[in-house]
Short mmCIF file of C-alpha atoms in Angstrom, two decimals:
data_model
loop_
_atom_site.label_atom_id
_atom_site.label_comp_id
_atom_site.label_asym_id
_atom_site.label_seq_id
_atom_site.Cartn_x
_atom_site.Cartn_y
_atom_site.Cartn_z
CA UNK A 1 146.22 92.92 54.78
CA UNK A 2 145.84 95.38 57.65
CA UNK A 3 144.00 93.10 60.07
CA UNK A 4 143.32 95.71 62.75
CA UNK A 5 141.98 98.18 60.22
CA UNK A 6 139.67 95.52 58.84
CA UNK A 7 138.40 94.53 62.30
CA UNK A 8 137.91 98.15 63.34
CA UNK A 9 135.87 98.82 60.20
CA UNK A 10 133.84 95.64 60.28
CA UNK A 11 133.05 95.79 63.97
CA UNK A 12 132.91 99.55 64.44
CA UNK A 13 130.05 99.44 66.95
CA UNK A 14 131.82 97.13 69.38
CA UNK A 15 133.26 99.75 71.74
CA UNK A 16 129.98 101.62 72.12
CA UNK A 17 127.98 98.47 72.74
CA UNK A 18 130.39 96.61 74.97
CA UNK A 19 131.80 99.46 77.00
CA UNK A 20 128.81 101.79 77.43
CA UNK A 21 125.49 100.05 76.87
CA UNK A 22 126.52 96.78 78.49
CA UNK A 23 127.99 96.77 81.94
CA UNK A 24 131.06 98.87 82.31
CA UNK A 25 132.27 102.33 81.46
CA UNK A 26 136.03 102.42 81.42
CA UNK A 27 137.80 105.67 82.10
CA UNK A 28 140.48 106.75 79.63
CA UNK A 29 142.85 108.66 81.86
CA UNK A 30 145.97 107.60 80.02
CA UNK A 31 146.72 106.70 76.44
CA UNK A 32 148.29 103.30 75.94
CA UNK A 33 151.43 103.15 73.83
CA UNK A 34 153.19 99.88 73.12
CA UNK A 35 156.44 101.83 72.69
CA UNK A 36 156.63 102.62 76.40
CA UNK A 37 158.11 99.91 78.64
CA UNK A 38 155.75 100.78 81.52
CA UNK A 39 152.16 101.99 81.49
CA UNK A 40 150.58 103.96 84.32
CA UNK A 41 146.95 103.17 83.53
CA UNK A 42 145.33 100.57 81.27
CA UNK A 43 141.61 100.63 80.56
CA UNK A 44 139.48 97.73 79.42
CA UNK A 45 138.81 99.46 76.10
CA UNK A 46 142.55 99.84 75.48
CA UNK A 47 143.23 96.22 76.45
CA UNK A 48 140.60 94.95 74.00
CA UNK A 49 141.90 97.22 71.26
CA UNK A 50 145.44 95.91 71.74
CA UNK A 51 144.19 92.32 71.71
CA UNK A 52 142.37 92.86 68.41
CA UNK A 53 145.56 94.33 66.95
CA UNK A 54 148.05 91.79 68.19
CA UNK A 55 146.30 88.46 68.79
CA UNK A 56 147.92 85.93 66.46
CA UNK A 57 144.91 83.61 66.35
CA UNK A 58 142.75 86.47 65.13
CA UNK A 59 145.31 87.37 62.49
CA UNK A 60 145.37 83.79 61.17
CA UNK A 61 141.58 83.59 61.12
CA UNK A 62 141.43 86.91 59.26
CA UNK A 63 143.72 85.41 56.63
CA UNK A 64 141.47 82.36 56.37
CA UNK A 65 138.48 84.65 55.84
CA UNK A 66 140.30 86.55 53.13
CA UNK A 67 141.29 83.33 51.34
CA UNK A 68 137.69 82.08 51.46
CA UNK A 69 136.45 85.38 50.05
CA UNK A 70 139.03 85.24 47.26
CA UNK A 71 137.71 81.80 46.29
CA UNK A 72 134.24 83.19 45.57
CA UNK A 73 134.30 83.89 41.84
CA UNK A 74 132.50 82.42 38.83
CA UNK A 75 135.58 80.86 37.29
CA UNK A 76 136.23 78.79 40.41
CA UNK A 77 132.79 77.19 39.98
CA UNK A 78 133.20 76.45 36.26
CA UNK A 79 130.92 79.20 34.91
CA UNK A 80 133.62 80.68 32.67
CA UNK A 81 135.29 79.08 29.64
CA UNK A 82 138.87 77.89 29.72
CA UNK A 83 141.39 78.83 27.04
CA UNK A 84 144.60 76.87 26.58
CA UNK A 85 147.56 77.38 24.28
CA UNK A 86 149.31 74.12 23.45
CA UNK A 87 152.39 73.40 21.41
CA UNK A 88 154.59 70.43 20.61
CA UNK A 89 157.72 69.67 18.65
CA UNK A 90 159.51 66.47 17.71
CA UNK A 91 162.72 65.56 15.92
CA UNK A 92 163.93 62.02 15.21
CA UNK A 93 166.66 60.24 13.32
CA UNK A 94 166.15 56.50 12.74
CA UNK A 95 166.48 53.55 10.42
CA UNK A 96 163.29 52.90 8.46
CA UNK A 97 162.08 50.25 6.05
CA UNK A 98 159.22 51.30 3.80
CA UNK A 99 157.28 48.95 1.47
CA UNK A 100 154.86 50.44 -1.09
CA UNK A 101 153.00 49.25 -4.17
CA UNK A 102 151.17 50.93 -7.00
CA UNK A 103 147.51 50.71 -8.02
CA UNK A 104 148.14 48.20 -10.85
CA UNK A 105 146.24 44.86 -11.00
CA UNK A 106 149.23 42.97 -9.73
CA UNK A 107 151.43 45.74 -8.44
CA UNK A 108 154.98 45.11 -7.55
CA UNK A 109 156.17 45.85 -4.04
CA UNK A 110 158.85 48.49 -3.77
CA UNK A 111 160.96 48.39 -0.65
CA UNK A 112 163.08 51.22 0.69
CA UNK A 113 165.54 50.60 3.50
CA UNK A 114 167.30 53.70 4.73
CA UNK A 115 169.47 54.62 7.69
CA UNK A 116 169.56 58.05 9.28
CA UNK A 117 166.08 59.00 8.17
CA UNK A 118 165.20 62.35 9.69
CA UNK A 119 161.70 63.34 10.75
CA UNK A 120 160.46 66.69 12.05
CA UNK A 121 157.08 67.51 13.57
CA UNK A 122 155.72 70.71 15.09
CA UNK A 123 152.26 71.86 16.15
CA UNK A 124 150.67 74.81 17.95
CA UNK A 125 147.03 75.00 19.00
CA UNK A 126 144.79 77.39 20.92
CA UNK A 127 141.58 75.88 22.26
CA UNK A 128 138.58 77.15 24.21
CA UNK A 129 136.42 74.76 26.25
CA UNK A 130 133.09 75.53 27.88
CA UNK A 131 130.62 73.46 29.87
CA UNK A 132 127.14 74.25 28.59
CA UNK A 133 125.19 71.89 30.85
CA UNK A 134 126.64 70.66 34.13
CA UNK A 135 123.56 69.18 35.75
CA UNK A 136 123.45 72.21 38.14
CA UNK A 137 126.89 71.27 39.50
CA UNK A 138 128.20 74.78 38.85
CA UNK A 139 125.28 76.37 40.70
CA UNK A 140 125.85 74.28 43.81
CA UNK A 141 129.64 74.68 43.63
CA UNK A 142 129.33 78.47 43.57
CA UNK A 143 126.80 78.43 46.40
CA UNK A 144 129.16 76.30 48.50
CA UNK A 145 132.01 78.75 47.87
CA UNK A 146 129.88 81.68 49.06
CA UNK A 147 128.69 79.84 52.15
CA UNK A 148 132.21 78.74 53.04
CA UNK A 149 133.22 82.41 52.90
CA UNK A 150 130.36 83.24 55.26
CA UNK A 151 131.41 80.36 57.48
CA UNK A 152 134.96 81.73 57.80
CA UNK A 153 133.59 85.18 58.62
CA UNK A 154 131.49 83.64 61.38
CA UNK A 155 134.55 81.84 62.70
CA UNK A 156 136.32 85.19 62.80
CA UNK A 157 133.43 86.74 64.72
CA UNK A 158 133.49 83.85 67.19
CA UNK A 159 137.24 84.23 67.65
CA UNK A 160 136.86 87.96 68.33
CA UNK A 161 134.00 87.27 70.75
CA UNK A 162 136.11 84.75 72.64
CA UNK A 163 139.09 87.10 72.72
CA UNK A 164 137.04 89.98 74.11
CA UNK A 165 135.43 87.80 76.78
CA UNK A 166 138.80 86.28 77.75
CA UNK A 167 140.50 89.68 77.96
CA UNK A 168 137.60 91.04 80.01
CA UNK A 169 137.82 88.07 82.37
CA UNK A 170 141.55 88.50 82.91
CA UNK A 171 141.19 92.27 83.20
CA UNK A 172 138.56 91.98 85.93
CA UNK A 173 140.70 89.44 87.80
CA UNK A 174 143.51 91.99 87.82
CA UNK A 175 141.06 94.68 88.93
CA UNK A 176 139.87 92.46 91.78
CA UNK A 177 143.42 91.74 92.94
CA UNK A 178 144.35 95.40 92.61
CA UNK A 179 141.37 96.33 94.80
CA UNK A 180 142.38 93.70 97.38
CA UNK A 181 145.91 95.06 97.29
CA UNK A 182 144.71 98.60 97.97
CA UNK A 183 142.39 97.47 100.76
CA UNK A 184 145.21 95.45 102.34
CA UNK A 185 147.47 98.49 102.17
CA UNK A 186 144.78 100.45 104.00
CA UNK A 187 144.46 97.65 106.53
CA UNK A 188 148.22 97.60 107.07
CA UNK A 189 148.21 101.34 107.73
CA UNK A 190 145.47 100.88 110.32
CA UNK A 191 147.26 97.89 111.87
CA UNK A 192 150.56 99.76 111.96
CA UNK A 193 148.91 102.74 113.62
CA UNK A 194 147.26 100.46 116.16
CA UNK A 195 150.63 98.81 116.93
CA UNK A 196 152.15 102.23 117.57
CA UNK A 197 149.31 103.15 119.91
CA UNK A 198 149.64 99.86 121.81
CA UNK A 199 153.35 100.49 122.24
CA UNK A 200 152.56 103.98 123.59
CA UNK A 201 149.96 102.56 125.96
CA UNK A 202 152.44 99.94 127.17
CA UNK A 203 154.80 102.73 128.11
CA UNK A 204 152.09 104.02 130.47
CA UNK A 205 151.25 100.52 131.74
CA UNK A 206 147.93 100.36 129.91
CA UNK A 207 148.95 97.42 127.64
CA UNK A 208 151.01 94.29 127.96
CA UNK A 209 153.73 92.68 125.89
CA UNK A 210 151.15 90.12 124.76
CA UNK A 211 149.07 92.94 123.26
CA UNK A 212 152.10 94.12 121.29
CA UNK A 213 152.86 90.57 120.15
CA UNK A 214 149.29 90.12 118.90
CA UNK A 215 149.40 93.43 117.04
CA UNK A 216 152.69 92.45 115.35
CA UNK A 217 151.20 89.08 114.41
CA UNK A 218 148.21 90.78 112.79
CA UNK A 219 150.57 93.09 110.91
CA UNK A 220 152.66 90.18 109.65
CA UNK A 221 149.52 88.36 108.52
CA UNK A 222 148.37 91.41 106.57
CA UNK A 223 151.78 91.87 104.96
CA UNK A 224 151.91 88.20 103.95
CA UNK A 225 148.44 88.49 102.42
CA UNK A 226 149.57 91.61 100.57
CA UNK A 227 152.62 89.82 99.16
CA UNK A 228 150.47 86.93 97.92
CA UNK A 229 147.93 89.24 96.29
CA UNK A 230 150.69 91.31 94.65
CA UNK A 231 152.30 88.16 93.25
CA UNK A 232 149.01 86.88 91.83
CA UNK A 233 148.28 90.27 90.31
CA UNK A 234 151.71 90.46 88.65
CA UNK A 235 151.33 86.96 87.20
CA UNK A 236 147.95 87.82 85.72
CA UNK A 237 149.29 91.05 84.27
CA UNK A 238 152.00 89.05 82.50
CA UNK A 239 149.34 86.70 81.12
CA UNK A 240 147.25 89.63 79.91
CA UNK A 241 150.35 91.22 78.36
CA UNK A 242 150.91 88.06 76.31
CA UNK A 243 147.32 88.17 75.05
CA UNK A 244 147.37 91.84 74.08
CA UNK A 245 150.90 91.94 72.68
CA UNK A 246 152.68 94.02 75.32
CA UNK A 247 156.14 93.17 76.70
CA UNK A 248 155.73 90.67 79.53
CA UNK A 249 157.45 92.93 82.06
CA UNK A 250 155.10 95.87 81.38
CA UNK A 251 153.38 96.97 84.60
CA UNK A 252 150.37 99.24 84.99
CA UNK A 253 147.27 99.95 87.02
CA UNK A 254 143.90 98.97 85.63
CA UNK A 255 141.11 101.50 85.80
CA UNK A 256 137.48 100.45 85.69
CA UNK A 257 134.20 102.01 86.74
CA UNK A 258 130.88 100.19 86.93
CA UNK A 259 127.52 100.70 85.29
CA UNK A 260 125.43 97.79 86.44
CA UNK A 261 123.34 96.11 83.72
CA UNK A 262 119.61 96.47 83.65
CA UNK A 263 117.33 93.48 83.86
CA UNK A 264 116.64 91.87 80.49
CA UNK A 265 113.49 90.19 79.22
CA UNK A 266 114.21 86.43 78.93
CA UNK A 267 112.03 86.12 75.81
CA UNK A 268 113.93 88.92 74.09
CA UNK A 269 117.24 87.39 75.13
CA UNK A 270 116.26 84.02 73.65
CA UNK A 271 115.11 85.73 70.44
CA UNK A 272 118.43 87.59 70.16
CA UNK A 273 120.37 84.39 70.79
CA UNK A 274 118.58 82.47 68.05
CA UNK A 275 118.85 85.34 65.58
CA UNK A 276 122.33 86.73 66.21
CA UNK A 277 124.55 84.21 67.99
CA UNK A 278 127.51 83.45 65.68
CA UNK A 279 127.87 79.86 66.90
CA UNK A 280 124.25 79.14 66.01
CA UNK A 281 124.66 80.84 62.63
CA UNK A 282 127.83 78.81 62.07
CA UNK A 283 125.97 75.57 62.75
CA UNK A 284 123.16 76.64 60.41
CA UNK A 285 125.75 77.41 57.73
CA UNK A 286 126.89 73.81 58.10
CA UNK A 287 123.33 72.68 57.31
CA UNK A 288 123.15 74.97 54.27
CA UNK A 289 126.47 73.70 52.93
CA UNK A 290 125.39 70.09 53.48
CA UNK A 291 122.23 70.73 51.44
CA UNK A 292 124.30 72.15 48.59
CA UNK A 293 126.60 69.14 48.78
CA UNK A 294 123.54 66.93 48.30
CA UNK A 295 122.61 68.94 45.21
CA UNK A 296 126.17 68.60 43.95
CA UNK A 297 126.01 64.83 44.36
CA UNK A 298 122.64 64.69 42.58
CA UNK A 299 124.04 66.64 39.63
CA UNK A 300 125.87 63.46 38.57
CA UNK A 301 122.47 62.00 37.64
CA UNK A 302 122.11 64.47 34.77
CA UNK A 303 123.92 64.62 31.42
CA UNK A 304 126.78 67.03 30.84
CA UNK A 305 127.35 68.90 27.59
CA UNK A 306 130.71 70.41 26.69
CA UNK A 307 131.69 72.38 23.60
CA UNK A 308 135.10 73.34 22.30
CA UNK A 309 136.69 75.32 19.49
CA UNK A 310 140.32 75.48 18.45
CA UNK A 311 142.59 76.94 15.82
CA UNK A 312 145.97 75.43 15.08
CA UNK A 313 148.92 74.91 12.80
CA UNK A 314 150.81 71.63 12.23
CA UNK A 315 153.98 70.92 10.26
CA UNK A 316 155.52 67.55 9.36
CA UNK A 317 158.62 66.64 7.34
CA UNK A 318 160.01 63.15 6.60
CA UNK A 319 162.95 62.12 4.43
CA UNK A 320 161.49 58.78 3.36
CA UNK A 321 157.72 59.16 3.03
CA UNK A 322 156.01 60.12 -0.20
CA UNK A 323 154.72 63.27 1.48
CA UNK A 324 158.01 64.93 2.10
CA UNK A 325 156.36 67.89 3.80
CA UNK A 326 152.91 68.47 5.21
CA UNK A 327 151.47 71.69 6.63
CA UNK A 328 148.01 72.01 8.11
CA UNK A 329 146.27 75.08 9.54
CA UNK A 330 142.63 75.71 10.37
CA UNK A 331 139.96 75.54 13.04
CA UNK A 332 137.84 72.85 14.59
CA UNK A 333 134.62 73.04 16.61
CA UNK A 334 132.95 70.22 18.43
CA UNK A 335 130.78 69.10 21.30
CA UNK A 336 130.64 66.15 23.64
CA UNK A 337 127.70 64.81 25.59
CA UNK A 338 128.32 62.63 28.63
CA UNK A 339 125.70 60.72 30.54
CA UNK A 340 126.68 58.21 33.16
CA UNK A 341 124.72 54.98 33.05
CA UNK A 342 126.61 53.03 35.69
CA UNK A 343 129.60 53.90 37.88
CA UNK A 344 129.46 51.15 40.46
CA UNK A 345 126.72 52.89 42.54
CA UNK A 346 129.18 55.67 43.42
CA UNK A 347 126.65 58.43 42.77
CA UNK A 348 123.94 56.61 44.70
CA UNK A 349 126.19 56.24 47.75
CA UNK A 350 127.29 59.88 47.55
CA UNK A 351 123.64 60.97 47.59
CA UNK A 352 122.89 58.69 50.55
CA UNK A 353 125.87 59.99 52.51
CA UNK A 354 125.01 63.61 51.71
CA UNK A 355 121.46 63.04 52.96
CA UNK A 356 122.78 61.52 56.19
CA UNK A 357 125.17 64.45 56.58
CA UNK A 358 122.27 66.91 56.33
CA UNK A 359 120.47 65.10 59.13
CA UNK A 360 123.61 65.11 61.28
CA UNK A 361 124.16 68.83 60.67
CA UNK A 362 120.55 69.60 61.63
CA UNK A 363 120.92 67.63 64.86
CA UNK A 364 124.18 69.43 65.61
CA UNK A 365 122.62 72.80 64.81
CA UNK A 366 119.69 72.16 67.16
CA UNK A 367 122.06 70.96 69.88
CA UNK A 368 124.16 74.13 69.56
CA UNK A 369 121.03 76.29 69.69
CA UNK A 370 119.81 74.51 72.83
CA UNK A 371 123.24 74.78 74.43
CA UNK A 372 123.68 78.50 73.70
CA UNK A 373 120.12 79.28 74.79
CA UNK A 374 120.70 77.43 78.06
CA UNK A 375 123.93 79.34 78.65
CA UNK A 376 122.16 82.65 78.03
CA UNK A 377 119.40 81.81 80.52
CA UNK A 378 122.05 80.75 83.03
CA UNK A 379 123.76 84.11 82.64
CA UNK A 380 120.42 85.84 83.19
CA UNK A 381 119.92 83.86 86.39
CA UNK A 382 123.49 84.61 87.45
CA UNK A 383 122.95 88.34 86.94
CA UNK A 384 119.71 88.23 88.92
CA UNK A 385 121.41 86.45 91.83
CA UNK A 386 124.41 88.78 91.71
CA UNK A 387 122.09 91.79 91.68
CA UNK A 388 120.39 90.55 94.86
CA UNK A 389 123.71 89.68 96.46
CA UNK A 390 125.06 93.14 95.69
CA UNK A 391 122.08 94.78 97.33
CA UNK A 392 122.54 92.69 100.48
CA UNK A 393 126.30 93.16 100.56
CA UNK A 394 125.94 96.92 100.18
CA UNK A 395 123.70 96.92 103.26
CA UNK A 396 126.22 94.72 105.05
CA UNK A 397 129.03 97.07 104.04
CA UNK A 398 127.24 100.03 105.61
CA UNK A 399 126.77 97.99 108.78
CA UNK A 400 130.40 96.85 108.92
CA UNK A 401 131.68 100.39 108.32
CA UNK A 402 129.55 101.73 111.17
CA UNK A 403 130.58 98.82 113.42
CA UNK A 404 134.26 99.37 112.68
CA UNK A 405 134.05 103.10 113.36
CA UNK A 406 132.25 102.52 116.66
CA UNK A 407 134.66 99.76 117.71
CA UNK A 408 137.62 101.97 116.84
CA UNK A 409 136.15 104.73 119.00
CA UNK A 410 135.50 102.30 121.86
CA UNK A 411 139.02 100.93 121.48
CA UNK A 412 140.44 104.45 121.80
CA UNK A 413 138.40 104.87 125.01
CA UNK A 414 139.59 101.52 126.36
CA UNK A 415 136.14 99.95 126.06
CA UNK A 416 137.10 97.36 123.38
CA UNK A 417 140.02 95.00 123.01
CA UNK A 418 142.48 94.83 120.12
CA UNK A 419 140.87 91.51 119.15
CA UNK A 420 137.47 93.23 118.88
CA UNK A 421 138.98 95.89 116.66
CA UNK A 422 140.78 93.31 114.55
CA UNK A 423 137.58 91.32 114.04
CA UNK A 424 135.61 94.35 112.87
CA UNK A 425 138.52 95.42 110.67
CA UNK A 426 138.63 91.98 109.02
CA UNK A 427 134.85 91.96 108.56
CA UNK A 428 134.98 95.38 106.90
CA UNK A 429 137.81 94.27 104.62
CA UNK A 430 135.91 91.16 103.56
CA UNK A 431 132.73 93.17 102.94
CA UNK A 432 134.56 95.64 100.69
CA UNK A 433 136.19 92.80 98.77
CA UNK A 434 132.85 91.03 98.41
CA UNK A 435 131.11 94.12 97.01
CA UNK A 436 133.90 94.74 94.52
CA UNK A 437 134.03 91.09 93.43
CA UNK A 438 130.27 90.96 92.87
CA UNK A 439 130.45 94.03 90.65
CA UNK A 440 133.27 92.48 88.63
CA UNK A 441 131.34 89.22 88.33
CA UNK A 442 128.43 91.19 86.94
CA UNK A 443 130.74 92.78 84.38
CA UNK A 444 131.94 89.34 83.27
CA UNK A 445 128.48 87.82 83.26
CA UNK A 446 127.04 90.73 81.33
CA UNK A 447 129.85 90.54 78.78
CA UNK A 448 129.24 86.82 78.29
CA UNK A 449 125.52 87.47 77.86
CA UNK A 450 126.22 90.12 75.22
CA UNK A 451 128.46 87.63 73.46
CA UNK A 452 125.78 84.92 73.55
CA UNK A 453 123.08 87.25 72.22
CA UNK A 454 125.32 88.39 69.37
CA UNK A 455 125.30 92.01 70.56
CA UNK A 456 129.00 92.21 71.40
CA UNK A 457 129.96 92.59 67.76
CA UNK A 458 127.94 94.25 65.03
CA UNK A 459 128.79 92.91 61.60
CA UNK A 460 128.44 94.71 58.31
CA UNK A 461 125.54 93.64 56.16
CA UNK A 462 127.89 92.00 53.68
CA UNK A 463 128.83 89.42 56.30
CA UNK A 464 125.29 88.24 57.00
CA UNK A 465 124.57 84.55 56.67
CA UNK A 466 123.60 83.52 53.14
CA UNK A 467 120.19 81.95 53.21
#
């Protein structure tokens, strides 16, 4: 089975929904090829596509779904007759003693005692069996098979959801570290330039050795921070490579742009969660299967009628018996009716346990619905807070940029110290990092919300939950 082809067909709307209508538009400046040892640019869309192709857990779940679908056929539920061809043969050589008497008033007894008596038997039979009445057992068995197939499809959807969310989370972590790395490189350039200027000023007696020492210390701190960020980024790239099936040593830049999500109506979000969330549908499928299992247990209360028909040939030969040879060919038809009167209360207990299981599944289903709904509302609150934070941090960023530019100008005129410049530089760096991190958090939160509302993946109609 071509797993990726199946996923691409079944979930064809994923890219449009997740990458455009949700939170992030990812630029496709470079095509990803797993044949190249190093990639220049990797987009979120490409990372997700590779994960869907190469994730082993998804491949195994796809196989489970295919097996469950293959099990859905009438014969597996007992709706079709069975036909068997049977044959037997026997040969024996033994010592036999045979006593016979005639039909006279006082018949004499004739005794035959022979050694090495040979006997041959052979038979061949073809028989068809069919269950006419099963007490609705076949109906419930077939319904369970269909719902188990739906259940496996839902598990596959959940696995794909989790994979996409996990890949997005790791991808945005890499994007955050990459942004920090670039900002630190900018900071190092500024710090290096400032060190050169201080050294020039010292030559004219306008700076001291302590000023140079401080500038070198700041530079070393920035370089150490850069090394740490680069190491963390490389480690996360290796982790992402393992998830998406690339060689672990493959290096690349991630490329992501932002389209911030619009505010959503909480009532509509809750409605989408209850209607489309695969975890909720999975729990409801458990209730539906439990109800069918109750019906299957109750079917044992009803009689069962079976019919059969066969056609066969039998041959028998014996050296000692009066019938030296016997051949028989012909057909037989028959029926059997079975009705259980008492089986040690087994059926009664099965019905009781099935009823309890339904109640447990309903409780579990309601708990899952409450849990998922709560998580969706939490994501809505998170997005609202992040949206407000982003607005404030954008204002702060403008302020810090203006402050840094003014301090840099004052420093050039000798009106500010290197410590003043360093403080404004650090504040500007932190503000840029904060803005970028908030945007990435919104991407992650929005993706999780889409997953919870069941909008991340659009299934084909054939995979809808069986009511």
